Short mmCIF file of N, CA, C and O in Angstrom, two decimals:
data_model
loop_
_atom_site.label_atom_id
_atom_site.label_comp_id
_atom_site.label_asym_id
_atom_site.label_seq_id
_atom_site.Cartn_x
_atom_site.Cartn_y
_atom_site.Cartn_z
N LYS A 1 108.10 92.33 209.17
CA LYS A 1 107.54 92.67 210.26
C LYS A 1 108.93 92.13 211.43
O LYS A 1 109.38 91.10 210.77
N ASP A 2 108.67 92.94 212.54
CA ASP A 2 109.43 92.37 213.40
C ASP A 2 108.94 91.05 214.32
O ASP A 2 107.75 90.94 214.14
N ALA A 3 109.90 90.10 214.87
CA ALA A 3 109.54 89.10 215.67
C ALA A 3 108.18 89.48 216.46
O ALA A 3 107.18 88.97 216.81
N ASP A 4 108.58 90.48 217.24
CA ASP A 4 107.34 90.79 218.35
C ASP A 4 106.08 91.45 217.86
O ASP A 4 105.04 90.81 218.33
N SER A 5 106.09 91.88 216.73
CA SER A 5 104.96 92.28 216.00
C SER A 5 104.40 90.96 215.29
O SER A 5 103.07 90.96 215.53
N LEU A 6 104.89 90.35 215.10
CA LEU A 6 103.76 88.88 214.47
C LEU A 6 103.78 88.07 215.82
O LEU A 6 102.60 87.26 215.74
N ARG A 7 104.31 87.87 216.74
CA ARG A 7 103.97 87.31 217.94
C ARG A 7 102.62 88.04 218.55
O ARG A 7 101.72 87.31 219.06
N ARG A 8 102.63 89.39 218.63
CA ARG A 8 101.39 90.10 218.95
C ARG A 8 100.21 89.76 218.06
O ARG A 8 99.20 89.36 218.76
N GLN A 9 100.71 89.69 216.81
CA GLN A 9 99.30 89.25 215.76
C GLN A 9 98.91 87.82 216.11
O GLN A 9 97.66 87.67 216.22
N GLN A 10 99.64 87.05 216.09
CA GLN A 10 99.65 85.76 216.36
C GLN A 10 98.48 85.59 217.79
O GLN A 10 97.52 84.73 217.98
N GLY A 11 99.15 86.28 218.92
CA GLY A 11 98.36 86.15 220.21
C GLY A 11 97.11 86.81 220.09
O GLY A 11 96.04 86.37 220.58
N PHE A 12 96.91 87.91 219.37
CA PHE A 12 95.40 88.48 219.10
C PHE A 12 94.69 87.35 218.12
O PHE A 12 93.43 87.47 218.55
N PHE A 13 94.96 86.94 217.20
CA PHE A 13 94.33 85.64 216.67
C PHE A 13 94.10 84.64 217.44
O PHE A 13 92.85 84.24 217.38
N LEU A 14 94.85 84.37 218.18
CA LEU A 14 94.27 83.18 219.30
C LEU A 14 93.44 83.69 220.15
O LEU A 14 92.75 82.69 220.71
N SER A 15 93.57 84.92 220.69
CA SER A 15 92.50 85.49 221.79
C SER A 15 91.40 85.38 220.66
O SER A 15 90.19 85.12 221.38
N TRP A 16 91.12 85.74 219.69
CA TRP A 16 89.93 85.90 218.65
C TRP A 16 89.31 84.57 218.59
O TRP A 16 88.07 84.44 218.68
N LEU A 17 90.13 83.48 218.30
CA LEU A 17 90.03 82.11 218.17
C LEU A 17 89.00 81.62 219.54
O LEU A 17 88.22 80.87 219.58
N SER A 18 89.75 81.87 220.53
CA SER A 18 89.22 81.72 222.03
C SER A 18 87.62 82.17 222.21
O SER A 18 86.74 81.50 222.29
N GLU A 19 87.41 83.41 221.83
CA GLU A 19 86.24 84.05 221.85
C GLU A 19 85.18 83.58 221.07
O GLU A 19 83.93 82.86 221.18
N ARG A 20 85.71 83.27 219.62
CA ARG A 20 84.76 82.65 218.54
C ARG A 20 84.39 81.50 218.96
O ARG A 20 83.40 80.88 218.57
N LEU A 21 85.22 80.35 219.28
CA LEU A 21 85.00 79.06 219.53
C LEU A 21 84.30 79.12 220.90
O LEU A 21 84.27 77.64 221.45
N ASP A 22 84.21 79.97 221.90
CA ASP A 22 83.74 79.98 223.16
C ASP A 22 84.71 78.75 224.03
O ASP A 22 83.99 78.00 224.74
N ASN A 23 85.98 79.02 224.13
CA ASN A 23 86.79 78.16 224.78
C ASN A 23 88.00 78.75 225.24
O ASN A 23 89.14 79.14 224.63
N ALA A 24 87.94 79.24 226.66
CA ALA A 24 88.85 80.11 226.80
C ALA A 24 90.10 79.42 227.14
O ALA A 24 90.99 79.99 227.53
N ASP A 25 90.07 77.94 227.07
CA ASP A 25 91.44 77.18 227.29
C ASP A 25 91.84 76.78 226.28
O ASP A 25 92.64 75.95 226.22
N LEU A 26 91.26 77.39 225.11
CA LEU A 26 92.31 77.11 223.91
C LEU A 26 93.52 77.41 223.62
O LEU A 26 94.56 76.21 223.36
N VAL A 27 94.05 78.20 224.20
CA VAL A 27 95.77 78.64 224.24
C VAL A 27 96.28 77.63 225.17
O VAL A 27 97.35 77.08 224.91
N PRO A 28 95.87 77.19 226.76
CA PRO A 28 96.51 76.49 227.39
C PRO A 28 96.33 74.94 226.66
O PRO A 28 97.50 74.09 226.94
N GLN A 29 95.14 74.31 226.18
CA GLN A 29 95.41 73.46 225.58
C GLN A 29 96.01 73.40 224.56
O GLN A 29 96.71 72.11 224.26
N LEU A 30 96.36 73.88 223.51
CA LEU A 30 97.28 74.09 222.22
C LEU A 30 98.75 73.83 223.00
O LEU A 30 99.39 73.20 222.42
N ASN A 31 99.00 75.08 224.08
CA ASN A 31 100.48 74.59 224.44
C ASN A 31 100.49 73.32 225.05
O ASN A 31 101.87 72.75 224.74
N ARG A 32 99.57 72.59 225.83
CA ARG A 32 99.93 71.45 226.35
C ARG A 32 100.24 70.09 224.98
O ARG A 32 100.91 69.47 225.14
N ALA A 33 99.16 70.17 224.11
CA ALA A 33 99.17 69.65 223.20
C ALA A 33 100.69 69.83 222.44
O ALA A 33 101.22 68.58 221.79
N MET A 34 101.08 70.63 222.06
CA MET A 34 102.28 71.11 221.25
C MET A 34 103.48 70.40 222.15
O MET A 34 104.61 69.88 221.59
N CYS A 35 103.50 70.45 223.33
CA CYS A 35 104.35 69.77 224.50
C CYS A 35 104.23 68.19 224.27
O CYS A 35 105.22 67.75 224.32
N GLN A 36 103.15 67.79 224.02
CA GLN A 36 103.20 66.31 224.57
C GLN A 36 102.70 65.62 223.32
O GLN A 36 103.00 64.39 223.03
N GLU A 37 102.47 66.06 222.00
CA GLU A 37 102.10 65.45 220.83
C GLU A 37 102.81 66.01 219.49
O GLU A 37 103.73 66.84 219.91
N LYS A 38 103.17 65.30 218.70
CA LYS A 38 103.82 65.53 217.62
C LYS A 38 102.98 66.64 216.60
O LYS A 38 101.69 66.57 216.55
N TRP A 39 103.58 67.33 216.04
CA TRP A 39 102.83 68.48 215.41
C TRP A 39 102.03 67.98 214.32
O TRP A 39 100.62 68.32 214.08
N GLN A 40 102.29 67.18 213.29
CA GLN A 40 101.84 66.43 212.11
C GLN A 40 100.73 67.45 211.62
O GLN A 40 99.69 67.21 211.28
N GLU A 41 101.74 68.37 210.86
CA GLU A 41 100.99 69.26 209.91
C GLU A 41 99.71 70.03 210.32
O GLU A 41 98.51 70.01 209.57
N GLY A 42 99.52 70.36 211.71
CA GLY A 42 98.54 71.19 212.17
C GLY A 42 97.38 70.24 212.70
O GLY A 42 96.25 70.96 212.70
N ALA A 43 97.39 68.74 212.51
CA ALA A 43 96.12 68.13 212.94
C ALA A 43 95.84 68.42 214.41
O ALA A 43 94.50 68.51 214.71
N VAL A 44 96.96 68.92 214.88
CA VAL A 44 96.73 69.02 216.56
C VAL A 44 95.64 70.42 216.69
O VAL A 44 94.53 70.31 217.37
N LEU A 45 96.16 71.42 216.33
CA LEU A 45 95.22 72.47 215.96
C LEU A 45 94.07 72.51 215.29
O LEU A 45 93.18 73.18 215.97
N LYS A 46 93.91 71.66 214.32
CA LYS A 46 92.39 71.49 213.70
C LYS A 46 91.32 70.70 214.64
O LYS A 46 90.24 70.93 214.82
N ARG A 47 92.22 69.57 215.45
CA ARG A 47 91.24 69.08 216.71
C ARG A 47 90.79 70.05 217.47
O ARG A 47 89.36 69.71 217.82
N LEU A 48 91.65 70.77 217.92
CA LEU A 48 91.51 71.79 219.00
C LEU A 48 90.22 72.79 218.54
O LEU A 48 89.42 73.27 219.25
N LEU A 49 90.15 73.09 217.10
CA LEU A 49 89.29 73.71 216.68
C LEU A 49 88.13 73.23 216.29
O LEU A 49 87.36 73.95 215.25
N GLY A 50 87.92 72.00 216.58
CA GLY A 50 86.72 71.05 216.61
C GLY A 50 86.48 70.80 214.92
O GLY A 50 85.37 70.82 214.51
N GLY A 51 87.73 70.78 214.33
CA GLY A 51 87.56 70.13 212.95
C GLY A 51 87.39 71.25 211.95
O GLY A 51 87.65 71.15 210.56
N LYS A 52 87.63 72.43 212.33
CA LYS A 52 87.32 73.70 211.77
C LYS A 52 88.79 74.04 210.98
O LYS A 52 89.60 73.89 211.48
N ASP A 53 88.53 74.59 209.62
CA ASP A 53 89.58 75.13 208.90
C ASP A 53 90.33 76.11 209.30
O ASP A 53 89.61 77.13 209.40
N VAL A 54 91.82 76.08 210.02
CA VAL A 54 92.17 77.29 210.66
C VAL A 54 92.30 78.53 209.35
O VAL A 54 92.32 79.60 209.58
N GLU A 55 92.54 78.33 208.17
CA GLU A 55 92.71 79.10 206.96
C GLU A 55 91.32 80.03 206.95
O GLU A 55 91.29 81.11 206.76
N HIS A 56 90.24 79.19 206.94
CA HIS A 56 88.81 79.99 206.88
C HIS A 56 88.38 80.64 208.15
O HIS A 56 88.25 81.95 208.02
N LEU A 57 89.39 80.09 209.44
CA LEU A 57 88.99 80.85 210.74
C LEU A 57 90.05 82.18 210.52
O LEU A 57 89.59 83.27 210.89
N PHE A 58 91.01 82.36 209.73
CA PHE A 58 91.65 83.14 209.63
C PHE A 58 91.16 84.35 208.87
O PHE A 58 91.14 85.33 209.09
N ARG A 59 90.51 83.98 207.71
CA ARG A 59 89.94 84.78 207.12
C ARG A 59 88.69 85.65 207.67
O ARG A 59 88.49 86.87 207.04
N GLU A 60 87.93 84.70 208.33
CA GLU A 60 86.82 85.35 209.19
C GLU A 60 87.36 86.25 209.87
O GLU A 60 86.97 87.26 210.45
N TYR A 61 88.47 86.12 210.55
CA TYR A 61 89.30 86.91 211.66
C TYR A 61 89.67 88.20 210.84
O TYR A 61 89.12 89.34 211.54
N ARG A 62 90.26 88.00 209.90
CA ARG A 62 90.69 89.20 209.10
C ARG A 62 89.33 90.17 208.49
O ARG A 62 89.31 91.14 208.69
N ASP A 63 88.61 89.55 208.37
CA ASP A 63 87.03 90.06 207.59
C ASP A 63 86.53 90.64 208.83
O ASP A 63 85.41 91.77 208.23
N SER A 64 86.93 90.52 210.23
CA SER A 64 85.95 91.09 210.98
C SER A 64 86.45 92.35 211.13
O SER A 64 85.68 93.37 212.12
N PHE A 65 87.54 92.84 210.51
CA PHE A 65 87.71 94.43 210.80
C PHE A 65 87.38 94.96 209.50
O PHE A 65 87.14 94.53 208.23
N SER A 66 86.53 96.37 209.90
CA SER A 66 85.90 97.17 208.69
C SER A 66 86.86 97.54 207.55
O SER A 66 86.35 97.48 206.54
N SER A 67 88.19 97.87 207.88
CA SER A 67 89.13 98.45 206.77
C SER A 67 90.00 97.29 206.35
O SER A 67 90.03 96.14 206.64
N ASP A 68 90.52 97.47 205.22
CA ASP A 68 91.45 96.46 204.52
C ASP A 68 92.69 96.33 204.70
O ASP A 68 93.66 95.91 203.99
N HIS A 69 93.26 97.33 205.96
CA HIS A 69 94.35 97.16 206.49
C HIS A 69 94.64 96.11 207.57
O HIS A 69 93.92 95.90 207.80
N PRO A 70 96.32 95.71 207.80
CA PRO A 70 96.13 94.90 208.84
C PRO A 70 95.67 95.37 210.24
O PRO A 70 96.04 96.66 210.34
N PRO A 71 94.63 94.80 210.82
CA PRO A 71 94.35 95.39 212.59
C PRO A 71 95.66 95.69 213.02
O PRO A 71 96.82 94.96 213.46
N SER A 72 95.40 96.87 213.58
CA SER A 72 96.41 97.58 214.52
C SER A 72 95.90 97.08 216.17
O SER A 72 95.01 96.29 216.26
N THR A 73 96.84 97.42 217.22
CA THR A 73 96.22 96.86 218.53
C THR A 73 95.03 97.78 219.22
O THR A 73 94.45 97.19 219.71
N ASP A 74 94.98 98.91 218.51
CA ASP A 74 93.68 99.78 218.72
C ASP A 74 92.61 98.87 218.07
O ASP A 74 91.50 98.87 218.82
N ASP A 75 92.83 98.13 216.86
CA ASP A 75 91.62 97.75 216.09
C ASP A 75 91.06 96.38 216.98
O ASP A 75 90.13 95.97 217.41
N HIS A 76 92.15 96.00 217.58
CA HIS A 76 92.04 94.68 218.45
C HIS A 76 91.19 95.14 219.86
O HIS A 76 90.34 94.47 220.16
N ARG A 77 91.60 96.17 220.56
CA ARG A 77 90.82 96.70 221.61
C ARG A 77 89.49 96.99 221.38
O ARG A 77 88.76 96.44 222.12
N ARG A 78 89.27 97.50 220.10
CA ARG A 78 87.87 97.87 219.83
C ARG A 78 86.83 96.63 219.42
O ARG A 78 85.94 96.61 219.79
N LEU A 79 87.61 95.67 219.20
CA LEU A 79 86.99 94.39 218.75
C LEU A 79 86.41 93.83 220.07
O LEU A 79 85.38 93.37 219.95
N PHE A 80 87.33 93.78 220.71
CA PHE A 80 87.22 92.86 222.13
C PHE A 80 86.07 93.83 223.20
O PHE A 80 85.71 93.39 223.84
N GLN A 81 86.24 95.21 222.68
CA GLN A 81 85.05 95.65 224.01
C GLN A 81 83.89 95.60 223.35
O GLN A 81 83.12 95.76 224.13
N ARG A 82 83.67 95.31 222.26
CA ARG A 82 82.32 95.21 221.66
C ARG A 82 81.77 93.80 222.07
O ARG A 82 80.42 93.60 222.02
N THR A 83 82.34 92.78 222.69
CA THR A 83 82.12 91.27 222.95
C THR A 83 81.70 91.43 224.51
O THR A 83 81.73 92.43 225.07
#
């Protein structure tokens, strides 16, 4: 996959996390933390996720789509229109 496609998928996942965790400020908080703190193997992200495991959340995100293929832009639009 090209870099733009990967960034788009990461953006969709972060958007889903914001919705799932009911935290509209998740992305700005993550950005701020990454500028101000050391990465420390994902400890910053885990803290922002309320201690939840990012791998578990990603599996939940992936499973939120009905098919077994990677979600497309249209899949994401349908997912967020339901909420």
